[in-house]
mmCIF file of C-alpha atoms in Angstrom:
data_model
loop_
_atom_site.group_PDB
_atom_site.id
_atom_site.type_symbol
_atom_site.label_atom_id
_atom_site.label_comp_id
_atom_site.label_asym_id
_atom_site.label_seq_id
_atom_site.Cartn_x
_atom_site.Cartn_y
_atom_site.Cartn_z
ATOM 1 C CA MET X 72 -1.623 -4.680 -52.458
ATOM 2 C CA MET X 73 -0.766 -0.017 -50.007
ATOM 3 C CA PRO X 74 -2.681 -0.884 -46.657
ATOM 4 C CA GLU X 75 -5.223 0.978 -46.473
ATOM 5 C CA THR X 76 -5.247 4.715 -44.675
ATOM 6 C CA LEU X 77 -7.093 4.030 -41.193
ATOM 7 C CA THR X 78 -8.636 7.725 -40.209
ATOM 8 C CA PRO X 79 -9.713 8.420 -36.258
ATOM 9 C CA PRO X 80 -12.938 8.362 -35.496
ATOM 10 C CA SER X 81 -15.512 11.575 -35.479
ATOM 11 C CA PRO X 82 -15.232 14.460 -33.323
ATOM 12 C CA GLY X 83 -17.692 13.076 -30.576
ATOM 13 C CA SER X 84 -18.667 10.532 -31.736
ATOM 14 C CA PRO X 85 -19.473 7.203 -28.796
ATOM 15 C CA LEU X 86 -15.489 5.634 -29.737
ATOM 16 C CA ALA X 87 -13.752 8.869 -29.381
ATOM 17 C CA VAL X 88 -15.421 10.136 -26.077
ATOM 18 C CA LEU X 89 -14.303 6.656 -25.061
ATOM 19 C CA PHE X 90 -10.897 7.080 -26.881
ATOM 20 C CA ASP X 91 -10.806 11.124 -24.559
ATOM 21 C CA ILE X 92 -11.209 9.226 -21.468
ATOM 22 C CA VAL X 93 -8.883 6.924 -21.008
ATOM 23 C CA ALA X 94 -6.109 9.490 -22.211
ATOM 24 C CA ALA X 95 -7.331 11.922 -19.232
ATOM 25 C CA SER X 96 -7.449 8.719 -17.331
ATOM 26 C CA ALA X 97 -3.317 7.520 -18.071
ATOM 27 C CA ARG X 98 -2.012 11.574 -17.397
ATOM 28 C CA LEU X 99 -3.006 10.814 -13.392
ATOM 29 C CA THR X 100 -0.858 14.638 -11.576
ATOM 30 C CA LEU X 101 1.653 12.827 -9.559
ATOM 31 C CA GLU X 102 -0.925 14.972 -6.986
ATOM 32 C CA GLU X 103 -4.176 12.984 -8.029
ATOM 33 C CA GLU X 104 -1.675 8.897 -7.052
ATOM 34 C CA ARG X 105 -0.555 10.385 -4.141
ATOM 35 C CA ASP X 106 -4.757 11.085 -2.988
ATOM 36 C CA GLY X 107 -6.263 8.239 -5.031
ATOM 37 C CA ALA X 108 -3.634 5.998 -2.593
ATOM 38 C CA GLU X 109 -4.082 7.513 0.231
ATOM 39 C CA THR X 110 -8.162 7.352 -0.527
ATOM 40 C CA ALA X 111 -7.494 3.860 -0.820
ATOM 41 C CA ALA X 112 -6.100 2.314 1.987
ATOM 42 C CA ALA X 113 -8.658 4.133 3.687
ATOM 43 C CA ASP X 114 -11.220 2.320 2.703
ATOM 44 C CA HIS X 115 -9.657 -0.935 2.583
ATOM 45 C CA VAL X 116 -8.777 -0.589 6.441
ATOM 46 C CA TYR X 117 -12.304 0.621 7.081
ATOM 47 C CA ALA X 118 -14.140 -2.176 5.300
ATOM 48 C CA ALA X 119 -11.807 -5.236 6.576
ATOM 49 C CA TYR X 120 -10.524 -3.552 9.471
ATOM 50 C CA PRO X 121 -13.806 -2.456 10.951
ATOM 51 C CA ASP X 122 -12.441 -3.174 14.419
ATOM 52 C CA THR X 123 -8.993 -2.764 15.185
ATOM 53 C CA LEU X 124 -7.179 -0.623 12.594
ATOM 54 C CA GLY X 125 -10.753 0.832 11.257
ATOM 55 C CA ARG X 126 -10.807 2.752 14.534
ATOM 56 C CA VAL X 127 -7.830 3.879 15.336
ATOM 57 C CA VAL X 128 -5.954 4.961 11.708
ATOM 58 C CA ASP X 129 -8.381 8.232 10.039
ATOM 59 C CA HIS X 130 -8.551 9.454 6.089
ATOM 60 C CA ASP X 131 -5.495 12.567 7.206
ATOM 61 C CA ALA X 132 -3.779 9.737 9.123
ATOM 62 C CA TRP X 133 -2.014 8.072 5.369
ATOM 63 C CA THR X 134 0.675 9.933 2.923
ATOM 64 C CA GLY X 135 -0.218 9.294 -0.103
ATOM 65 C CA TYR X 136 3.524 8.329 -2.651
ATOM 66 C CA PRO X 137 2.877 8.275 -7.291
ATOM 67 C CA ALA X 138 3.607 4.745 -9.044
ATOM 68 C CA LEU X 139 7.240 4.677 -9.867
ATOM 69 C CA ARG X 140 6.930 3.765 -13.520
ATOM 70 C CA ASP X 141 10.786 2.638 -13.775
ATOM 71 C CA ASN X 142 9.777 -0.238 -11.229
ATOM 72 C CA SER X 143 6.307 -0.892 -11.883
ATOM 73 C CA VAL X 144 5.334 0.889 -8.272
ATOM 74 C CA GLN X 145 1.581 1.313 -7.853
ATOM 75 C CA PRO X 146 0.731 4.313 -5.902
ATOM 76 C CA SER X 147 0.719 3.957 -2.157
ATOM 77 C CA ALA X 148 0.483 5.057 1.310
ATOM 78 C CA VAL X 149 1.789 4.354 4.149
ATOM 79 C CA ALA X 150 1.169 5.574 8.472
ATOM 80 C CA HIS X 151 2.723 5.824 11.102
ATOM 81 C CA LEU X 152 1.081 3.908 14.663
ATOM 82 C CA GLY X 153 2.885 5.398 16.705
ATOM 83 C CA ASP X 154 6.296 3.632 18.742
ATOM 84 C CA GLY X 155 8.371 3.499 14.934
ATOM 85 C CA LEU X 156 5.516 1.120 13.248
ATOM 86 C CA TRP X 157 4.011 1.887 10.332
ATOM 87 C CA LEU X 158 1.175 0.937 7.719
ATOM 88 C CA HIS X 159 2.396 0.292 4.048
ATOM 89 C CA HIS X 160 -0.759 0.108 1.842
ATOM 90 C CA THR X 161 -0.382 -0.666 -1.819
ATOM 91 C CA ILE X 162 -2.765 -2.871 -4.805
ATOM 92 C CA THR X 163 -1.369 -5.272 -6.262
ATOM 93 C CA ALA X 164 -0.662 -4.938 -10.422
ATOM 94 C CA ASP X 165 -1.679 -8.951 -10.480
ATOM 95 C CA ALA X 166 -3.800 -9.801 -12.005
ATOM 96 C CA ASP X 167 -6.451 -9.702 -9.948
ATOM 97 C CA TYR X 168 -6.049 -6.314 -8.287
ATOM 98 C CA HIS X 169 -5.939 -7.076 -4.550
ATOM 99 C CA ASP X 170 -5.175 -4.372 -1.967
ATOM 100 C CA ALA X 171 -1.601 -5.444 0.220
ATOM 101 C CA LEU X 172 -1.436 -3.970 3.765
ATOM 102 C CA THR X 173 1.415 -4.896 5.695
ATOM 103 C CA LEU X 174 2.279 -3.738 8.894
ATOM 104 C CA LEU X 175 5.927 -3.275 9.172
ATOM 105 C CA VAL X 176 7.759 -3.417 12.761
ATOM 106 C CA PRO X 177 11.045 -2.668 14.013
ATOM 107 C CA CYS X 178 13.149 -4.860 15.431
ATOM 108 C CA THR X 179 14.220 -5.994 19.398
ATOM 109 C CA CYS X 180 17.620 -4.710 17.896
ATOM 110 C CA ARG X 181 16.679 -1.231 16.184
ATOM 111 C CA CYS X 182 18.310 -2.447 13.040
ATOM 112 C CA GLY X 183 15.719 -2.500 10.893
ATOM 113 C CA TYR X 184 12.033 -3.462 10.209
ATOM 114 C CA VAL X 185 10.492 -6.380 9.375
ATOM 115 C CA PRO X 186 7.282 -6.467 7.695
ATOM 116 C CA SER X 187 4.160 -8.706 7.579
ATOM 117 C CA LEU X 188 1.873 -9.038 5.400
ATOM 118 C CA LEU X 189 -1.826 -8.683 6.670
ATOM 119 C CA GLU X 190 -3.956 -11.340 4.972
ATOM 120 C CA ASP X 191 -7.325 -9.827 7.558
ATOM 121 C CA GLU X 192 -8.584 -8.603 10.786
ATOM 122 C CA ASN X 193 -7.648 -11.567 12.566
ATOM 123 C CA ASP X 194 -4.417 -11.201 11.240
ATOM 124 C CA LEU X 195 -3.642 -8.643 12.632
ATOM 125 C CA GLN X 196 -4.771 -9.773 16.013
ATOM 126 C CA GLU X 197 -2.422 -12.962 15.948
ATOM 127 C CA LEU X 198 0.529 -10.102 15.783
ATOM 128 C CA LEU X 199 -0.065 -6.985 17.643
ATOM 129 C CA ARG X 200 -1.322 -10.083 20.754
ATOM 130 C CA GLU X 201 2.569 -11.513 19.841
ATOM 131 C CA LEU X 202 4.152 -8.143 19.859
ATOM 132 C CA ARG X 203 2.215 -7.008 22.645
ATOM 133 C CA PRO X 204 5.274 -8.674 24.799
ATOM 134 C CA THR X 205 8.051 -6.465 24.135
ATOM 135 C CA GLY X 206 6.658 -3.123 23.281
ATOM 136 C CA GLY X 207 5.594 -3.582 19.678
ATOM 137 C CA ARG X 208 9.705 -4.840 18.302
ATOM 138 C CA ALA X 209 9.998 -7.382 16.010
ATOM 139 C CA VAL X 210 11.662 -10.748 18.064
ATOM 140 C CA HIS X 211 15.061 -12.078 16.222
ATOM 141 C CA ARG X 212 14.095 -15.575 15.216
ATOM 142 C CA GLY X 213 17.566 -17.697 14.176
ATOM 143 C CA ASP X 214 19.732 -14.567 15.194
ATOM 144 C CA THR X 215 22.005 -13.159 16.474
ATOM 145 C CA GLY X 216 20.786 -8.826 16.180
ATOM 146 C CA GLY X 217 23.313 -6.294 15.165
ATOM 147 C CA PRO X 218 24.673 -6.494 11.966
ATOM 148 C CA TYR X 219 23.734 -9.978 11.466
ATOM 149 C CA CYS X 220 19.765 -8.466 12.036
ATOM 150 C CA ALA X 221 17.753 -10.186 8.923
ATOM 151 C CA SER X 222 15.599 -7.773 8.797
ATOM 152 C CA ILE X 223 15.042 -4.070 6.997
ATOM 153 C CA PRO X 224 17.644 -2.051 7.431
ATOM 154 C CA PRO X 225 15.861 1.335 8.191
ATOM 155 C CA ALA X 226 16.236 4.366 5.376
#
């Protein structure tokens, strides 16, 4: 028995239009990915951190980056908070596609950064209370700093 020859949907049909929409959305330009990442970051900060980050990080503070296809890394955006602190935002690629906001804090030893995934505004406020005595630097716990620093080195 020979397989049946499949014919494409007729032009202008609802199925053909849906196929065209999906094909177009799959081909976002790098600039569209960057813009989308910046918008997603700004929207998340305004909605989830209205009393803290939403008051000090505006939409223009974000710099978007496209997805890395080879490593399955989603588009992301970063915002500099000053004094070496950065925010990193992305949408996770797991089943529920949730916002992931990370505060990158420089170490007291100046050899790297310590990332802290922020769950909500209370989590951020607790972390900021810990960082205030050190001027926004992460204090090492369990290591001696220097070449033994367990943080992530700067790029």
